Tab-separated table of C-alpha atoms in Angstrom:
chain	number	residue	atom	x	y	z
C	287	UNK	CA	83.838	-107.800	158.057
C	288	UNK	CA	84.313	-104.689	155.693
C	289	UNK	CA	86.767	-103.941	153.124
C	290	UNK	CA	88.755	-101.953	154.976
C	291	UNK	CA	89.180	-104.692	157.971
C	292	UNK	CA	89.627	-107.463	155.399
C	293	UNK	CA	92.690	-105.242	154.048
C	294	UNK	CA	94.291	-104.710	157.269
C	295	UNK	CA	94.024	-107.883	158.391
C	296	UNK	CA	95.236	-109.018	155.223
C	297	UNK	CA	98.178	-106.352	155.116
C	298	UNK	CA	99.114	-107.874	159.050
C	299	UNK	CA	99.480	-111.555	157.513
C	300	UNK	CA	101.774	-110.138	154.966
C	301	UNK	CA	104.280	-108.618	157.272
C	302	UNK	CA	104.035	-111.526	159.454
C	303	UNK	CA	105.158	-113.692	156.516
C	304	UNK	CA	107.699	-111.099	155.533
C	305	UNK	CA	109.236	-110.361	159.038
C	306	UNK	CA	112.245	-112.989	159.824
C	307	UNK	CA	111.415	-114.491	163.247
C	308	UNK	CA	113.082	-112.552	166.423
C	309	UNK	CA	116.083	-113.935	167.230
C	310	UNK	CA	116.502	-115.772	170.696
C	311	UNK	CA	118.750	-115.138	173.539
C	312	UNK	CA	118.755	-116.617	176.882
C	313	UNK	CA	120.935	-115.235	179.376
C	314	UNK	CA	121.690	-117.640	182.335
C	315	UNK	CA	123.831	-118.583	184.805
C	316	UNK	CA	125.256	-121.628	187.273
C	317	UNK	CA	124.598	-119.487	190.659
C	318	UNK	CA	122.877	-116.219	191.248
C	319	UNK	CA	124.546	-113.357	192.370
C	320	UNK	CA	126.496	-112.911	189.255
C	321	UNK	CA	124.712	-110.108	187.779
C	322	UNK	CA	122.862	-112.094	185.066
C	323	UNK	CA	119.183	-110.404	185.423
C	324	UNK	CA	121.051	-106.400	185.826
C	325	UNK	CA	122.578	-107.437	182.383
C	326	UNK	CA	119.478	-108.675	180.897
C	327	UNK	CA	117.434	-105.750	181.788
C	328	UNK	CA	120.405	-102.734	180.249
C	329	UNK	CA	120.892	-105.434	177.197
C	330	UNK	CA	117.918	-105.024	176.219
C	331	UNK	CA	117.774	-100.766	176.868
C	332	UNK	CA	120.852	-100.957	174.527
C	333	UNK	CA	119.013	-103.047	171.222
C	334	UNK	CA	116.459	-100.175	172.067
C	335	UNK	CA	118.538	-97.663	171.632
C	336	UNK	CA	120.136	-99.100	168.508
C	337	UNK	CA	116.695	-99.517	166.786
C	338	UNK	CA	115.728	-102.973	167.709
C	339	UNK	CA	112.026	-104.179	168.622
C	340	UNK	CA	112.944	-106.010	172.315
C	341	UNK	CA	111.034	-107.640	174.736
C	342	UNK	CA	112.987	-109.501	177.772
C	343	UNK	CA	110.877	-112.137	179.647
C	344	UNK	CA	111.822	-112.467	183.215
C	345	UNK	CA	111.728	-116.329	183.069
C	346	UNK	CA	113.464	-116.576	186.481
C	347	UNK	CA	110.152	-118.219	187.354
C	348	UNK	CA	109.703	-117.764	191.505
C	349	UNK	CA	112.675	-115.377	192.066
C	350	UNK	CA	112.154	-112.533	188.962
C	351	UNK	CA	113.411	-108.944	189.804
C	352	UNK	CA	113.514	-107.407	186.221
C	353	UNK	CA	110.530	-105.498	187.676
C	354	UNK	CA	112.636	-104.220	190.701
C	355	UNK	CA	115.667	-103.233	188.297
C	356	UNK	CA	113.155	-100.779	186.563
C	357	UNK	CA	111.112	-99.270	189.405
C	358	UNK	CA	108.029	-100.609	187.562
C	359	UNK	CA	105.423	-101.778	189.762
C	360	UNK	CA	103.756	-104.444	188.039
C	361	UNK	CA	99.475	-105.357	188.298
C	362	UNK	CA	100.077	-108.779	186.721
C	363	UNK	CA	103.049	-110.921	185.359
C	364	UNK	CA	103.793	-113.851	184.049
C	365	UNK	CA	101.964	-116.266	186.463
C	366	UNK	CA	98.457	-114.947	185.322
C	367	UNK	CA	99.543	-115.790	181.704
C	368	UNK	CA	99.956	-119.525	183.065
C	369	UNK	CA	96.718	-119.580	185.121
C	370	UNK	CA	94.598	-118.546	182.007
C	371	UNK	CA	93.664	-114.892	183.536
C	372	UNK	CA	95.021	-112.857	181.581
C	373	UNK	CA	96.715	-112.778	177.838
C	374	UNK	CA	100.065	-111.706	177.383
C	375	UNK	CA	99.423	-108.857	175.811
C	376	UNK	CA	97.856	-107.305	179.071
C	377	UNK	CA	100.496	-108.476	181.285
C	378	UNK	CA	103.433	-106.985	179.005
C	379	UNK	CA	104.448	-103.527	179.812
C	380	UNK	CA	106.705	-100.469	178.175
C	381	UNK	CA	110.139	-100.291	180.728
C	382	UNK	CA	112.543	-97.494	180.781
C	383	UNK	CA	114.320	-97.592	177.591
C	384	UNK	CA	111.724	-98.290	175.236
C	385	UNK	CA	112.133	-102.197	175.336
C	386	UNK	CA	108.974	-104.221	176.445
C	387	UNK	CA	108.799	-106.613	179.507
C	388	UNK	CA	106.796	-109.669	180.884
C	389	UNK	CA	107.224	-109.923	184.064
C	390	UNK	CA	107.553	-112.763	186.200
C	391	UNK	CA	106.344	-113.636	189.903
C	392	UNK	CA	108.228	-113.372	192.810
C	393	UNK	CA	107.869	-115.851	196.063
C	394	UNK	CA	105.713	-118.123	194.305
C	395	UNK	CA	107.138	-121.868	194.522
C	396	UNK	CA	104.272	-123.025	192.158
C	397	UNK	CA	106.393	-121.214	189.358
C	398	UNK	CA	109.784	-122.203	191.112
C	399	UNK	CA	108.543	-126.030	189.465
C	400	UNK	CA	105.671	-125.914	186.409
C	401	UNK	CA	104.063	-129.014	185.536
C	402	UNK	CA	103.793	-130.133	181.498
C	403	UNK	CA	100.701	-128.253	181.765
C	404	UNK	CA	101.742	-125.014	182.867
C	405	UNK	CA	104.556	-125.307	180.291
C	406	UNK	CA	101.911	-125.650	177.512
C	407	UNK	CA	100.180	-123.017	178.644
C	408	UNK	CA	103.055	-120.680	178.751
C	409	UNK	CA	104.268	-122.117	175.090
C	410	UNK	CA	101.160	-121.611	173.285
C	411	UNK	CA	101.086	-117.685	175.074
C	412	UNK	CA	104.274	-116.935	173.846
C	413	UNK	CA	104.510	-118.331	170.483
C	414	UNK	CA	102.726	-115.083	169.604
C	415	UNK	CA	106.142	-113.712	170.240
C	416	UNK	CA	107.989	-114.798	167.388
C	417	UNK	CA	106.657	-112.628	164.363
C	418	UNK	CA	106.261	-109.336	166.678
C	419	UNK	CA	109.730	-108.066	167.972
C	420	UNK	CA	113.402	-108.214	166.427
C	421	UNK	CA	115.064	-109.754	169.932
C	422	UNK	CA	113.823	-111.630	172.230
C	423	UNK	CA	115.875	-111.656	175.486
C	424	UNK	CA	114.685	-114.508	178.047
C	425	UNK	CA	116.308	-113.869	181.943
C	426	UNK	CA	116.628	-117.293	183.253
C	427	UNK	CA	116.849	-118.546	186.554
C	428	UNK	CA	119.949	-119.448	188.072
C	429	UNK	CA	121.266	-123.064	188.033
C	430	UNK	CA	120.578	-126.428	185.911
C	431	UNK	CA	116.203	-126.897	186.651
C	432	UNK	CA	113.983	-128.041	184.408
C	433	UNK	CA	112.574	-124.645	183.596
C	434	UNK	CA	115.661	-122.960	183.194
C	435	UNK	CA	116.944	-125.492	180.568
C	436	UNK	CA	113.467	-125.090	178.664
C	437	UNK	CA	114.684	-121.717	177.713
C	438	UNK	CA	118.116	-122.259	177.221
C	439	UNK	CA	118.185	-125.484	175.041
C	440	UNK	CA	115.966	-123.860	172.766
C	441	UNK	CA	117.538	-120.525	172.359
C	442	UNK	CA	119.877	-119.515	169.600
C	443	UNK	CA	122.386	-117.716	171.705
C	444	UNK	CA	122.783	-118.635	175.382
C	445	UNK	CA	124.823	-116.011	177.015
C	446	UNK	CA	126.396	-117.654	180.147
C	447	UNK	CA	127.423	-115.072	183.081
C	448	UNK	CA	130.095	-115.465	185.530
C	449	UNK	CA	132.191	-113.848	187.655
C	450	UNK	CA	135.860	-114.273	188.294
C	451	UNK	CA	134.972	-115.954	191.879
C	452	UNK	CA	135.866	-119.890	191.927
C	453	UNK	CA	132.559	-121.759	192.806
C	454	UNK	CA	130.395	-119.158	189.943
C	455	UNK	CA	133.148	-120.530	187.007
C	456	UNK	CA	132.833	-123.968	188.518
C	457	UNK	CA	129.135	-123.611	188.134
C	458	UNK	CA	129.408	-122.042	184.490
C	459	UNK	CA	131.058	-125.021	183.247
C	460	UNK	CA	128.684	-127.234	185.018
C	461	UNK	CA	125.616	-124.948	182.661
C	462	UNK	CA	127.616	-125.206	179.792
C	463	UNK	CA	127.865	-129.038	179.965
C	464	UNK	CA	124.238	-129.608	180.778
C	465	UNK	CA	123.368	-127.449	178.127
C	466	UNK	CA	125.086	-129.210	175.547
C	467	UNK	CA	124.577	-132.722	176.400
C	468	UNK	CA	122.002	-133.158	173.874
C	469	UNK	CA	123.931	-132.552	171.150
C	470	UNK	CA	122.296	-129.520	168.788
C	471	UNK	CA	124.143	-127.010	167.536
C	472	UNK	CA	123.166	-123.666	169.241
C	473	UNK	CA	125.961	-120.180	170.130
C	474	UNK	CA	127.454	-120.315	173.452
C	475	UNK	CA	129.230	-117.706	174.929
C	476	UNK	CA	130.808	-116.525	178.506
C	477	UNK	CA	130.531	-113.437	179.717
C	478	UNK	CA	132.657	-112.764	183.141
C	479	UNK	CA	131.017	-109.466	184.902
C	480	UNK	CA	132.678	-107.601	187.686
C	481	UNK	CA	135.694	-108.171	186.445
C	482	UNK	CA	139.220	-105.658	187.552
C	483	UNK	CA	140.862	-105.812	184.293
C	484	UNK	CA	140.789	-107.508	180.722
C	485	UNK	CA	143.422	-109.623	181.908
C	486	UNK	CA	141.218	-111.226	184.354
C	487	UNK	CA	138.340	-111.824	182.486
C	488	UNK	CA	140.457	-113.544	179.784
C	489	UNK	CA	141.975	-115.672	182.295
C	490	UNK	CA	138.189	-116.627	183.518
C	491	UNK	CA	137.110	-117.094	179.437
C	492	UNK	CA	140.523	-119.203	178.454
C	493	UNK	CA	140.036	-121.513	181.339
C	494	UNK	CA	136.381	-121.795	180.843
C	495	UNK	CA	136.812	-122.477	177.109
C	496	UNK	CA	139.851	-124.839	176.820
C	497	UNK	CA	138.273	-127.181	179.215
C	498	UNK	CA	135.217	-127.247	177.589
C	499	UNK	CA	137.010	-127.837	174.333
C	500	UNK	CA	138.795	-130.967	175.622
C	501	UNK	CA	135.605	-132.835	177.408
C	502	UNK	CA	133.135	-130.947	175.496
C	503	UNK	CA	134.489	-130.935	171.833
C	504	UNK	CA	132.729	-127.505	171.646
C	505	UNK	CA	133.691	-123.952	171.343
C	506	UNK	CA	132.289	-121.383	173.842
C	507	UNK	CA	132.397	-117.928	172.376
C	508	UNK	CA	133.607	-114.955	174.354
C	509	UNK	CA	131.149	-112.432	174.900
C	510	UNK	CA	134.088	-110.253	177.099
C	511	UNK	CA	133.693	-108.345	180.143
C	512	UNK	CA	131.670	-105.586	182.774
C	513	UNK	CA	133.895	-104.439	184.534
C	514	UNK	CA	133.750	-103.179	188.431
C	515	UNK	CA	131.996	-99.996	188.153
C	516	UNK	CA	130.386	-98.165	190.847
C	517	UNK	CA	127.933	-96.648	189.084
C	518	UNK	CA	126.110	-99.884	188.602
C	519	UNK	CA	125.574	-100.363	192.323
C	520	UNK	CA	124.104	-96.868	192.643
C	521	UNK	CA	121.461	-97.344	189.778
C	522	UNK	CA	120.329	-100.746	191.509
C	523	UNK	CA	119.892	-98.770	194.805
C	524	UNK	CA	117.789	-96.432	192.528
C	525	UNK	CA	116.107	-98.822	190.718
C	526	UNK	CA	117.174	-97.254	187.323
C	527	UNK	CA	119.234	-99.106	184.544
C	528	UNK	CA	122.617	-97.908	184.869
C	529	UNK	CA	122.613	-97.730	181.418
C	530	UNK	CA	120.269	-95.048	181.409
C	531	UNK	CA	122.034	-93.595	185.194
C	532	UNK	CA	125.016	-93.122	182.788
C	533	UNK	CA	125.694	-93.917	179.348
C	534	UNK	CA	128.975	-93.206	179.612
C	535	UNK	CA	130.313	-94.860	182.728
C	536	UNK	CA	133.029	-97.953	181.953
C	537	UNK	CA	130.008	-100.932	182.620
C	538	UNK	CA	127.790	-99.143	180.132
C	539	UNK	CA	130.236	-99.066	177.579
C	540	UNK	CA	131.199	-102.791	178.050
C	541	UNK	CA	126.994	-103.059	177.259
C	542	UNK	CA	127.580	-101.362	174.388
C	543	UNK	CA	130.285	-103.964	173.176
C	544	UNK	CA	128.043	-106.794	174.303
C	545	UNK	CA	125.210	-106.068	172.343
C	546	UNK	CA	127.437	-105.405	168.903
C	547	UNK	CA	129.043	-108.966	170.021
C	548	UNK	CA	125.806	-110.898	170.509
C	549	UNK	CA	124.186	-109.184	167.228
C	550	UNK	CA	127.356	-110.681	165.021
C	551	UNK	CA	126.447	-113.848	166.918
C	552	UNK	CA	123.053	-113.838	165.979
C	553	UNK	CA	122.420	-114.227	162.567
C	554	UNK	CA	120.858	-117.341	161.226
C	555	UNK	CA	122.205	-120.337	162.816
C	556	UNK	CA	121.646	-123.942	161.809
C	557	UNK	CA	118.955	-123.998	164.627
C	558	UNK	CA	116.743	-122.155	162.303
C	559	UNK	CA	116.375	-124.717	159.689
C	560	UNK	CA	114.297	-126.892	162.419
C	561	UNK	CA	111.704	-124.449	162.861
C	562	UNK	CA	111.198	-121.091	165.391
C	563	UNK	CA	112.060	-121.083	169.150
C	564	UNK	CA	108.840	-121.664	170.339
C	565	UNK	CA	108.726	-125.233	168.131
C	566	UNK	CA	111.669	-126.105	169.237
C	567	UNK	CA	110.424	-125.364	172.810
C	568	UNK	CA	107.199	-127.532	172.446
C	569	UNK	CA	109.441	-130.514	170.940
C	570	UNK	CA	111.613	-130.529	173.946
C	571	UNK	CA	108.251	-130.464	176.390
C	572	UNK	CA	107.191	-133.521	174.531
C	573	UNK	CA	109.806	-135.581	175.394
């Protein structure tokens, strides 16, 4: 090795050191259909646009679509990474944006339900993660499995979506609980999509949050609202962020106020005194 390699490599262990790890946020849900991946993918085009180093992993292992959302037609994903075929680095890919993504596999039931293996497999891949990006936004599956509370009990934000629909906040409540039956201290928060009017979506949050105060004991922070907005179902149809179809239209400015929410809600929590994401991740595989 030459001088000149042993000072770059030596200058890339110093900002490692330096650089705080990225900050966690899983966003999940109790049923699909409530939006949760579409406000994933134009989360993460926003902390582009304000600066921040993103990557959003489409861990909705079996059933991604993050690809889909951004017309990006992916050679490998996130199920190569597993099987030991390729590293992540050659499976992660620039989106629309500016914000990086690992995509996951679709219509594969072997990903659906990961053995410990797998898991380790995945863990050690991504724990390269942690020193290289300012935000690290994880897409979840729907529902309560194994693999989606992986990513969510280790996370330092978990951003719950709902709608205003019955059975998806009886299904929120039933992730929140789950979630918070072990007992660490991690950020909560609701946000209601497609809702008609503030009014709503506080009724949705203050029902949500009271009775998860009462059985709980916890506090579930509100994230607000996206409102009904048209444009969004036209950029899907195109396969386009609708934050990028429109910066301007109503949902893209509720994006806007999400991602200055979640960033207040992100600084160092009392997670990060027992160790990174990703070591927190391997503890809970162990047990």
């Amino acid at each position: 090795m030459t001088l000149v390699d042993q000072a770059s490599q030596l200058r890339t262990l110093v900002m490692q050191r330096q650089r705080p790890r990225a900050n966690v946020i899983a966003v999940t849900s109790g049923k699909g259909g409530v939006g949760k991946s579409n406000i994933a993918v134009n989360l993460a085009v926003q902390f582009s646009a304000a600066g921040k180093d993103v990557v959003l992993l489409d861990a909705d292992l079996g059933l991604a679509n993050a690809d889909v959302l951004c017309n990006l037609d992916l050679g490998f994903n996130l199920s190569h990474v597993i099987a030991g075929s390729k590293q992540l680095r050659e499976v992660m890919v620039k989106a629309p944006g500016g914000f990086r993504l690992v995509g996951g596999a679709s219509g594969l039931a072997r990903m659906a339900d990961l053995s410990d293996f797998d898991r380790k497999r995945l863990l050690d891949a991504l724990g390269q993660l942690e020193t290289q990006t300012d935000i690290i936004l994880i897409d979840t599956g729907a529902g309560i499995s194994p693999n989606v509370l992986t990513f969510t009990r280790a996370a330092d934000h978990v951003l719950v979506v709902t709608t205003p629909e019955p059975t998806a906040i009886t299904d929120a409540y039933a992730v929140i609980k789950v979630i918070c039956r072990d007992g660490v201290q991690r950020r909560v928060s609701l946000l209601v999509n497609q809702v008609r009017s503030p009014a709503e979506a506080r009724i949705v949050y203050d029902r949500i949050s009271r009775v998860a105060r009462q059985f709980l004991g916890i506090s579930v922070y509100d994230a607000g609202a996206i409102c009904v907005d048209e444009t969004v179902s036209l950029a899907v149809r195109k396969r386009t962020p609708f934050l990028l179809a429109d910066p301007r239209c109503p949902a893209s400015l509720c994006i806007a106020q999400l991602a200055v929410r979640l960033q207040q809600g992100c600084a160092p929590s009392p997670l990060n005194g027992h160790g990174g994401f990703f070591s927190r991740m391997s503890s809970w595989f162990r047990k």
